[in-house]
Short mmCIF file of C-alpha atoms and ligand atoms in Angstrom, two decimals:
data_model
loop_
_atom_site.label_atom_id
_atom_site.label_comp_id
_atom_site.label_asym_id
_atom_site.label_seq_id
_atom_site.Cartn_x
_atom_site.Cartn_y
_atom_site.Cartn_z
CA MET L 10 0.00 0.00 0.00
CA ALA L 11 2.98 2.29 0.32
CA GLY L 12 2.97 5.12 -2.17
CA ARG L 13 -0.67 4.63 -2.87
CA ALA L 14 -2.74 7.72 -2.29
CA ASN L 15 -6.09 6.20 -1.60
CA HIS L 16 -8.66 8.81 -0.74
CA ARG L 17 -11.80 7.36 0.68
CA VAL L 18 -14.68 9.60 0.17
CA LEU L 19 -17.67 10.28 2.36
CA LEU L 20 -20.58 8.53 0.77
CA ALA L 21 -22.80 11.53 1.29
CA ALA L 22 -20.65 13.83 -0.77
CA ALA L 23 -20.51 13.25 -4.45
CA VAL L 24 -17.68 15.71 -4.55
CA VAL L 25 -14.30 14.17 -4.32
CA CYS L 26 -11.27 16.24 -3.69
CA ALA L 27 -8.44 13.87 -4.19
CA ALA L 28 -5.07 15.32 -3.48
CA ALA L 29 -5.48 19.05 -3.13
CA MET L 30 -7.99 21.22 -4.93
CA CYS L 31 -5.17 23.38 -6.11
CA GLY L 32 -4.66 21.42 -9.31
CA LEU L 33 -6.86 23.70 -11.35
CA ALA L 34 -6.86 27.03 -9.62
CA PRO L 35 -3.32 28.21 -10.36
CA ALA L 36 -3.69 27.35 -14.03
CA ALA L 37 -6.93 29.30 -14.17
CA VAL L 38 -5.30 32.32 -12.57
CA ARG L 39 -2.41 32.18 -14.99
CA ALA L 40 -4.81 31.98 -17.90
CA ALA L 41 -6.71 35.02 -16.69
CA GLU L 42 -3.52 37.00 -16.52
CA GLY L 43 -2.56 36.17 -20.06
CA ASP L 44 -0.76 32.93 -19.55
CA PRO L 45 2.58 33.00 -21.33
CA LEU L 46 2.28 29.22 -21.59
CA ARG L 47 -0.73 29.56 -23.81
CA PRO L 48 0.96 30.21 -27.16
CA SER L 49 2.70 27.49 -29.06
CA VAL L 50 5.48 27.02 -26.50
CA ALA L 51 5.98 23.30 -26.23
CA VAL L 52 4.79 22.43 -22.75
CA ASN L 53 5.43 19.08 -21.21
CA PHE L 54 1.88 18.16 -20.19
CA PRO L 55 1.09 14.85 -18.50
CA ILE L 56 0.15 12.20 -21.05
CA ALA L 57 -2.84 9.88 -20.74
CA SER L 58 -2.04 6.84 -22.86
CA ASP L 59 -4.75 4.26 -22.22
CA VAL L 60 -8.11 3.82 -20.56
CA ARG L 61 -10.09 0.84 -19.31
CA LEU L 62 -13.54 0.24 -17.83
CA ALA L 63 -14.44 -2.69 -15.63
CA GLY L 64 -17.43 -3.82 -13.57
CA ASP L 65 -21.20 -3.80 -13.92
CA VAL L 66 -24.31 -1.68 -13.30
CA LYS L 67 -23.73 -1.79 -9.54
CA GLN L 68 -20.05 -0.89 -9.48
CA THR L 69 -17.95 0.38 -12.33
CA ARG L 70 -14.27 1.19 -12.34
CA PHE L 71 -12.52 3.68 -14.61
CA ILE L 72 -8.74 3.43 -15.02
CA LEU L 73 -6.63 5.96 -16.90
CA ASP L 74 -2.94 5.26 -17.56
CA LEU L 75 -0.70 8.32 -17.08
CA ASP L 76 2.99 9.08 -17.35
CA ARG L 77 3.11 10.75 -13.94
CA ASN L 78 0.99 11.45 -10.87
CA ILE L 79 -1.50 14.26 -11.20
CA GLN L 80 -3.93 16.07 -8.95
CA PHE L 81 -7.61 16.07 -9.72
CA ARG L 82 -11.01 16.84 -8.34
CA ALA L 83 -14.32 15.24 -9.16
CA PHE L 84 -17.92 16.27 -8.71
CA ALA L 85 -21.34 15.09 -9.76
CA LEU L 86 -24.03 16.94 -11.68
CA ALA L 87 -27.72 16.09 -12.04
CA ASP L 88 -30.12 16.25 -14.97
CA PRO L 89 -28.53 14.62 -16.83
CA TYR L 90 -26.56 12.50 -14.36
CA ARG L 91 -22.90 13.24 -14.89
CA VAL L 92 -19.60 13.07 -13.08
CA VAL L 93 -16.96 15.62 -13.95
CA VAL L 94 -13.26 15.17 -13.25
CA ASP L 95 -11.08 18.25 -13.52
CA LEU L 96 -7.39 17.73 -14.20
CA PRO L 97 -4.45 19.93 -15.04
CA GLN L 98 -3.95 20.14 -18.80
CA VAL L 99 -3.40 16.60 -20.05
CA THR L 100 -2.36 15.41 -23.50
CA PHE L 101 -4.81 12.60 -24.28
CA GLN L 102 -3.34 9.92 -26.52
CA LEU L 103 -6.22 7.49 -26.26
CA ALA L 104 -7.42 5.16 -29.00
CA ALA L 105 -9.89 6.71 -31.45
CA GLY L 106 -13.42 6.22 -30.20
CA ALA L 107 -12.39 5.84 -26.56
CA GLY L 108 -15.35 6.80 -24.41
CA THR L 109 -18.00 6.54 -27.11
CA THR L 110 -19.25 3.30 -25.61
CA GLY L 111 -19.45 2.69 -21.89
CA ARG L 112 -19.87 -0.10 -19.44
CA GLY L 113 -21.96 -0.58 -16.32
CA LEU L 114 -22.77 2.78 -14.74
CA ILE L 115 -20.85 4.70 -17.39
CA LYS L 116 -22.83 5.27 -20.57
CA ALA L 117 -20.04 7.18 -22.28
CA PHE L 118 -17.33 9.66 -21.44
CA ARG L 119 -15.54 12.56 -23.10
CA TYR L 120 -12.26 14.23 -22.42
CA GLY L 121 -10.40 17.31 -23.54
CA LEU L 122 -9.43 20.85 -22.83
CA VAL L 123 -11.92 23.12 -21.09
CA MET L 124 -9.59 26.05 -20.56
CA PRO L 125 -5.89 26.73 -21.06
CA GLY L 126 -4.18 24.70 -18.36
CA GLY L 127 -7.26 22.64 -17.56
CA SER L 128 -8.53 19.37 -18.96
CA ARG L 129 -11.70 17.58 -18.02
CA ILE L 130 -13.29 14.18 -18.25
CA VAL L 131 -17.09 14.12 -18.29
CA PHE L 132 -18.93 10.86 -17.65
CA ASP L 133 -22.53 10.37 -18.75
CA LEU L 134 -24.03 8.05 -16.18
CA ALA L 135 -26.63 5.39 -16.84
CA GLY L 136 -28.34 6.44 -13.59
CA PRO L 137 -27.59 8.10 -10.26
CA ALA L 138 -24.20 7.03 -8.95
CA LYS L 139 -21.55 8.26 -6.58
CA ILE L 140 -17.81 8.05 -6.62
CA GLU L 141 -17.08 5.50 -3.96
CA LYS L 142 -13.30 5.87 -4.26
CA SER L 143 -10.90 7.85 -6.36
CA TYR L 144 -7.13 7.91 -6.27
CA VAL L 145 -3.94 8.04 -8.28
CA LEU L 146 -1.76 4.96 -8.04
CA ASP L 147 1.98 5.35 -8.27
CA ALA L 148 3.82 3.42 -10.94
CA ALA L 149 4.47 -0.11 -9.71
CA ASN L 150 5.24 -3.57 -11.08
CA GLY L 151 5.77 -2.30 -14.60
CA GLN L 152 2.41 -0.48 -14.54
CA PRO L 153 2.34 3.27 -15.17
CA PRO L 154 0.73 5.71 -12.73
CA ARG L 155 -3.05 5.34 -12.95
CA LEU L 156 -6.06 7.49 -12.13
CA VAL L 157 -8.75 5.22 -10.74
CA LEU L 158 -12.39 6.13 -10.14
CA GLU L 159 -14.84 3.68 -8.63
CA PHE L 160 -18.51 4.42 -9.28
CA GLU L 161 -21.29 2.91 -7.23
CA ALA L 162 -25.03 2.97 -7.97
CA VAL L 163 -27.22 4.95 -5.55
CA ASP L 164 -30.89 5.96 -5.65
CA ARG L 165 -31.90 9.37 -6.92
CA THR L 166 -32.70 10.73 -3.46
CA THR L 167 -29.23 9.89 -2.21
CA PHE L 168 -27.73 11.37 -5.33
CA VAL L 169 -29.66 14.63 -5.06
CA GLN L 170 -28.93 14.92 -1.34
CA SER L 171 -25.26 14.47 -2.03
CA LEU L 172 -25.40 17.36 -4.48
CA ALA L 173 -26.91 19.60 -1.81
CA VAL L 174 -24.03 19.04 0.60
CA GLU L 175 -21.50 19.14 -2.17
CA GLY L 176 -20.87 22.84 -1.60
CA ARG L 177 -21.57 24.86 -4.69
CA PRO L 178 -18.56 27.20 -4.30
CA ASP L 179 -16.32 24.27 -5.25
CA LEU L 180 -17.79 24.34 -8.70
CA ARG L 181 -17.72 28.04 -9.25
CA PRO L 182 -14.00 28.55 -9.79
CA ALA L 183 -14.04 26.28 -12.81
CA ILE L 184 -16.93 28.14 -14.39
CA GLY L 185 -15.69 31.54 -13.27
CA ALA L 186 -12.33 30.77 -14.77
CA ALA L 187 -13.96 29.87 -18.04
CA ASP L 188 -15.53 33.34 -17.98
CA THR L 189 -12.22 35.05 -17.54
CA VAL L 190 -10.65 32.93 -20.20
CA ALA L 191 -13.40 33.91 -22.61
CA THR L 192 -12.78 37.55 -21.82
CA ALA L 193 -9.07 37.03 -22.21
CA ALA L 194 -9.72 35.43 -25.59
CA VAL L 195 -11.58 38.54 -26.66
CA GLU L 196 -8.72 40.72 -25.55
CA ALA L 197 -6.21 38.47 -27.21
CA THR L 198 -7.79 39.24 -30.59
CA GLY L 199 -6.29 42.70 -30.19
CA THR L 200 -9.64 44.42 -30.32
CA ALA L 201 -9.85 45.84 -26.83
CA LYS L 202 -6.91 48.19 -26.44
CA PRO L 203 -8.10 50.95 -24.12
CA ALA L 204 -5.43 53.52 -25.01
CA GLU L 205 -6.31 53.78 -28.69
CA PRO L 206 -9.02 56.11 -30.00
CA PRO L 207 -12.44 54.47 -29.80
CA ASP L 208 -13.17 52.15 -32.68
CA LYS L 209 -16.62 53.13 -33.94
CA ARG L 210 -16.91 50.38 -36.50
CA PRO L 211 -19.77 47.90 -35.97
CA VAL L 212 -18.67 44.78 -34.11
CA VAL L 213 -19.27 41.44 -35.77
CA VAL L 214 -18.92 38.44 -33.48
CA ILE L 215 -17.96 35.23 -35.24
CA ASP L 216 -18.70 32.18 -33.14
CA PRO L 217 -17.18 28.85 -34.16
CA GLY L 218 -19.33 26.23 -32.41
CA HIS L 219 -18.07 23.69 -29.87
CA GLY L 220 -14.35 23.34 -29.05
CA GLY L 221 -12.12 21.61 -26.54
CA ILE L 222 -13.85 18.72 -24.83
CA ASP L 223 -16.95 19.28 -26.98
CA ASN L 224 -16.22 17.92 -30.48
CA GLY L 225 -19.64 18.61 -31.94
CA THR L 226 -20.76 16.15 -34.59
CA GLN L 227 -18.23 13.77 -36.06
CA ALA L 228 -18.01 11.73 -39.24
CA SER L 229 -15.25 10.13 -41.30
CA GLY L 230 -12.63 11.33 -38.85
CA GLU L 231 -13.70 14.98 -39.17
CA SER L 232 -14.87 16.90 -36.11
CA GLU L 233 -17.38 19.70 -36.40
CA LYS L 234 -15.34 21.79 -33.95
CA ASN L 235 -12.34 21.83 -36.31
CA LEU L 236 -14.30 22.33 -39.52
CA VAL L 237 -16.21 25.30 -38.13
CA LEU L 238 -13.09 26.85 -36.58
CA GLY L 239 -11.34 26.73 -39.95
CA PHE L 240 -14.35 28.33 -41.62
CA ALA L 241 -14.72 30.98 -38.91
CA LEU L 242 -11.05 31.99 -39.04
CA ALA L 243 -11.25 32.31 -42.83
CA LEU L 244 -14.40 34.41 -42.45
CA ARG L 245 -12.70 36.62 -39.87
CA ASP L 246 -9.78 37.23 -42.23
CA ARG L 247 -12.13 38.07 -45.09
CA VAL L 248 -14.29 40.46 -43.05
CA GLU L 249 -11.31 42.12 -41.37
CA LYS L 250 -9.60 42.70 -44.69
CA ALA L 251 -12.45 44.94 -45.80
CA GLY L 252 -11.75 47.08 -42.71
CA LYS L 253 -15.36 48.15 -42.21
CA TYR L 254 -16.09 46.03 -39.15
CA ARG L 255 -14.36 45.06 -35.97
CA VAL L 256 -14.35 41.29 -35.70
CA VAL L 257 -14.45 39.53 -32.34
CA MET L 258 -14.05 35.76 -32.18
CA THR L 259 -15.58 33.72 -29.35
CA ARG L 260 -12.68 31.30 -29.78
CA THR L 261 -9.62 31.13 -32.01
CA ASP L 262 -8.33 27.76 -30.87
CA ASP L 263 -9.52 24.40 -29.64
CA THR L 264 -10.97 25.63 -26.34
CA PHE L 265 -14.37 25.03 -24.84
CA ILE L 266 -16.51 28.16 -24.35
CA PRO L 267 -19.87 27.80 -22.55
CA LEU L 268 -22.89 28.94 -24.57
CA ALA L 269 -23.75 31.71 -22.12
CA ASP L 270 -20.21 33.09 -22.45
CA ARG L 271 -20.56 33.28 -26.22
CA VAL L 272 -23.68 35.38 -25.76
CA ARG L 273 -21.93 37.43 -23.06
CA ILE L 274 -19.02 38.20 -25.36
CA ALA L 275 -21.42 39.56 -27.99
CA ARG L 276 -23.30 41.67 -25.44
CA ASN L 277 -20.17 42.99 -23.70
CA GLN L 278 -18.79 44.06 -27.05
CA SER L 279 -22.11 45.72 -28.00
CA ALA L 280 -21.98 43.62 -31.11
CA ALA L 281 -24.13 44.56 -34.09
CA LEU L 282 -24.23 40.98 -35.34
CA LEU L 283 -23.41 37.47 -34.13
CA VAL L 284 -22.77 34.70 -36.63
CA SER L 285 -22.49 31.25 -35.13
CA ILE L 286 -20.91 28.61 -37.38
CA HIS L 287 -21.83 24.93 -37.16
CA ALA L 288 -22.10 21.79 -39.23
CA ASP L 289 -24.89 19.29 -38.72
CA ALA L 290 -25.09 15.52 -38.99
CA LEU L 291 -27.93 13.06 -39.16
CA PRO L 292 -27.65 9.82 -37.22
CA ARG L 293 -27.20 6.72 -39.37
CA GLY L 294 -30.49 5.48 -40.77
CA GLU L 295 -32.30 8.81 -40.41
CA GLY L 296 -32.15 9.88 -44.01
CA ASP L 297 -29.48 11.71 -45.90
CA ALA L 298 -30.22 15.41 -45.57
CA ARG L 299 -27.78 17.79 -47.17
CA GLY L 300 -27.10 21.45 -47.78
CA ALA L 301 -26.69 24.55 -45.67
CA THR L 302 -29.40 25.81 -43.31
CA ILE L 303 -29.71 29.19 -41.61
CA TYR L 304 -31.30 29.32 -38.19
CA THR L 305 -32.75 32.17 -36.17
CA LEU L 306 -34.16 32.18 -32.65
CA SER L 307 -37.76 31.28 -31.92
CA ASP L 308 -39.67 29.99 -28.91
CA LYS L 309 -41.24 27.28 -31.00
CA ALA L 310 -39.15 25.33 -33.47
CA SER L 311 -40.16 25.73 -37.10
CA ASP L 312 -40.14 21.96 -37.59
CA ALA L 313 -39.06 18.74 -35.91
CA GLU L 314 -35.61 18.79 -37.45
CA ALA L 315 -34.95 22.32 -36.18
CA GLU L 316 -36.08 21.24 -32.73
CA ARG L 317 -33.78 18.21 -32.77
CA LEU L 318 -30.87 20.35 -33.86
CA ALA L 319 -31.40 23.06 -31.23
CA GLU L 320 -31.52 20.36 -28.56
CA LEU L 321 -28.32 18.91 -29.91
CA GLU L 322 -26.51 22.25 -30.08
CA ASN L 323 -27.79 23.32 -26.65
CA ARG L 324 -26.32 20.13 -25.21
CA ALA L 325 -22.82 21.62 -25.61
CA ASP L 326 -22.72 22.80 -22.00
CA ALA L 327 -23.94 19.48 -20.63
CA ILE L 328 -21.30 17.72 -22.72
CA ALA L 329 -18.55 19.82 -21.19
CA GLY L 330 -19.84 19.36 -17.65
CA VAL L 331 -21.25 22.82 -17.04
CA ASN L 332 -23.76 22.80 -14.20
CA LEU L 333 -26.96 23.70 -16.00
CA THR L 334 -28.91 24.25 -12.80
CA GLU L 335 -26.62 27.18 -12.01
CA GLU L 336 -27.41 29.14 -15.12
CA PRO L 337 -28.76 32.56 -14.29
CA THR L 338 -32.44 32.97 -15.05
CA ASP L 339 -33.55 35.85 -17.22
CA VAL L 340 -34.18 38.80 -14.95
CA ALA L 341 -36.53 41.13 -16.77
CA ASP L 342 -38.38 38.94 -19.21
CA ILE L 343 -40.65 41.71 -20.43
CA LEU L 344 -37.82 44.11 -21.24
CA ILE L 345 -35.94 41.36 -22.96
CA ASP L 346 -39.02 40.49 -24.96
CA LEU L 347 -39.38 44.07 -26.20
CA ALA L 348 -35.75 44.35 -27.17
CA GLN L 349 -35.92 40.96 -28.75
CA ARG L 350 -38.72 41.89 -31.09
CA GLU L 351 -36.56 44.43 -32.88
CA THR L 352 -33.52 42.19 -32.66
CA ARG L 353 -35.46 39.34 -34.22
CA THR L 354 -36.53 41.50 -37.11
CA PHE L 355 -32.88 42.23 -37.83
CA SER L 356 -31.89 38.60 -37.30
CA ASN L 357 -34.51 37.46 -39.80
CA ARG L 358 -33.43 40.10 -42.28
CA PHE L 359 -29.82 38.96 -42.05
CA ALA L 360 -30.91 35.32 -42.41
CA ARG L 361 -32.70 36.14 -45.68
CA LEU L 362 -29.69 38.06 -46.99
CA LEU L 363 -27.48 35.11 -46.07
CA LYS L 364 -29.73 32.69 -47.90
CA ASN L 365 -29.67 34.83 -51.05
CA GLU L 366 -25.88 35.17 -51.00
CA MET L 367 -25.05 31.63 -49.90
CA LYS L 368 -27.23 29.97 -52.52
CA THR L 369 -24.94 31.41 -55.20
CA THR L 370 -21.96 29.42 -53.82
CA ALA L 371 -23.21 26.63 -51.57
CA ARG L 372 -25.86 23.98 -51.90
CA MET L 373 -28.73 24.90 -49.59
CA HIS L 374 -31.01 22.59 -47.62
CA LYS L 375 -34.45 22.19 -49.18
CA HIS L 376 -35.85 24.37 -46.38
CA PRO L 377 -32.92 26.72 -45.83
CA LEU L 378 -34.51 29.13 -43.31
CA LYS L 379 -35.54 27.67 -39.98
CA SER L 380 -35.88 28.71 -36.35
CA ALA L 381 -35.64 27.10 -32.92
CA GLY L 382 -34.58 27.83 -29.34
CA PHE L 383 -30.81 27.96 -29.74
CA LYS L 384 -29.17 29.24 -26.55
CA VAL L 385 -26.34 30.88 -28.43
CA LEU L 386 -28.80 33.12 -30.31
CA LYS L 387 -30.44 34.49 -27.15
CA ALA L 388 -28.73 37.88 -26.78
CA PRO L 389 -31.77 40.18 -26.60
CA ASP L 390 -29.94 43.09 -28.22
CA VAL L 391 -27.65 41.43 -30.76
CA PRO L 392 -29.07 40.19 -34.06
CA SER L 393 -27.90 36.59 -34.14
CA VAL L 394 -27.91 33.85 -36.73
CA LEU L 395 -26.62 30.30 -36.71
CA ILE L 396 -25.36 28.77 -39.95
CA GLU L 397 -25.23 25.01 -40.36
CA LEU L 398 -22.79 24.84 -43.25
CA GLY L 399 -23.88 21.36 -44.27
CA TYR L 400 -24.10 17.79 -43.05
CA VAL L 401 -20.90 16.00 -42.13
CA SER L 402 -22.99 12.82 -42.41
CA ASN L 403 -23.53 13.46 -46.14
CA LYS L 404 -20.66 12.40 -48.33
CA SER L 405 -20.71 15.27 -50.80
CA ASP L 406 -21.43 17.88 -48.12
CA LEU L 407 -18.40 16.63 -46.23
CA GLU L 408 -16.32 16.88 -49.38
CA HIS L 409 -17.35 20.54 -49.60
CA LEU L 410 -16.72 21.19 -45.94
CA VAL L 411 -13.10 20.05 -46.16
CA SER L 412 -12.45 21.75 -49.51
CA ASP L 413 -10.45 24.99 -49.48
CA ASN L 414 -12.13 26.09 -52.66
CA TRP L 415 -15.67 25.60 -51.31
CA ARG L 416 -14.73 27.26 -48.05
CA SER L 417 -13.24 30.28 -49.77
CA ARG L 418 -16.30 30.80 -51.99
CA THR L 419 -18.76 30.29 -49.15
CA VAL L 420 -16.81 32.58 -46.82
CA GLY L 421 -17.06 35.15 -49.60
CA SER L 422 -20.84 34.83 -49.77
CA VAL L 423 -21.25 35.15 -46.00
CA ALA L 424 -19.02 38.25 -46.06
CA GLN L 425 -21.22 39.65 -48.86
CA ALA L 426 -24.32 39.09 -46.75
CA ILE L 427 -22.70 40.90 -43.81
CA ASP L 428 -21.99 43.84 -46.10
CA ALA L 429 -25.54 43.85 -47.43
CA PHE L 430 -26.92 43.71 -43.89
CA PHE L 431 -24.97 46.73 -42.71
CA ALA L 432 -25.57 48.67 -45.90
CA LYS L 433 -29.29 48.29 -45.35
CA ARG L 434 -29.04 49.00 -41.62
CA MET L 435 -27.20 52.25 -42.20
CA VAL L 436 -29.83 53.34 -44.74
CA SER L 437 -32.75 52.53 -42.45
CA ALA L 438 -30.99 54.18 -39.48
CA GLY L 439 -30.49 57.29 -41.64
CA SER L 440 -34.07 57.44 -42.85
CA ALA L 441 -35.42 57.08 -39.32
CA ASN L 442 -34.00 60.48 -38.34
ZN1 ZN Y 445 -22.84 22.38 -33.73
#
């Protein structure tokens, strides 16, 4: 038993603080201060090389092989039942598809970066469960150091009670840090330099969907998060080159940004437009839809497919282990509703302009304009549109999505639509006086 840090955990508390809690906090602070580690400096992160699951629906064990001991903390989240394990930044070198199928109490798990300096593993549970034990084993007998988590089934009442005593403040630093990182990302784009004369150009927020631990949809080895980041960066370059707008990106690298933070970035920047970039996929056996679709916000989805998609896209936070029950509720619903009416008019106008421009370069879905309750489109004062560039599940759409030529032409058409939108806005603003 020597050298084995075995932390027994109180059954009542679903939170597990193995080793110290300090694993994440210093990294988060560094990130907020503009972490010099963040650029492409080669950093020697711990490596996770293999993963195994064992056990059954009563008790399930998760084992992660590492190249050194690490600190971690774990906590549970309800609705859906999840367990989140926060780690220092780890380089995951696991087999492709690791985590997509589970065993026993673990339905599936995901892993990846949630902020510079911080990685996370999120387990989807088959039902309420607690972490009975969690520890890091030292290397021994030719085995590498291992992170071990032992899950045990409990009833819902026990699970919910354990959340109540868990102590919410423990969770806040992780989310708070994500906030600061998002703000830092905005500043890092070089758009918020206080000393320079005020930049009066309209702000366009470009929002590449997903990122970090949240891959988005995947097909043929392509991840939505990478496809849409490539498109968004190309769009940024195109729009910036014209010099008429100030572009703010919600992310410029493979980092997870919570949906509410994407909206917050747009609002804090008093953005005149938010364009969220995604790519859809249909599950196998559910038809072969193709083409680009443009979505705006509505309380009621325009059709079943729009509803399915909004649910899927809104799941991003749950996927990354954000505590959904902690989301702030809308304060002044009536005021928001009034502001939203005008905003929606502008959003719909931009969506129509986009459709007209995009159809000249990209294949459009047979119903290219749709609406549903996308969280990322909910800024009450920022016209917001979400573009699904195509279906990664469709062979020829995917060929387009990975083609430089297609991307360049489609980026051009979106940039045209942005121009047309502002040209019209300026005219109507002028005539209103
Ligand atoms: Zn998406």
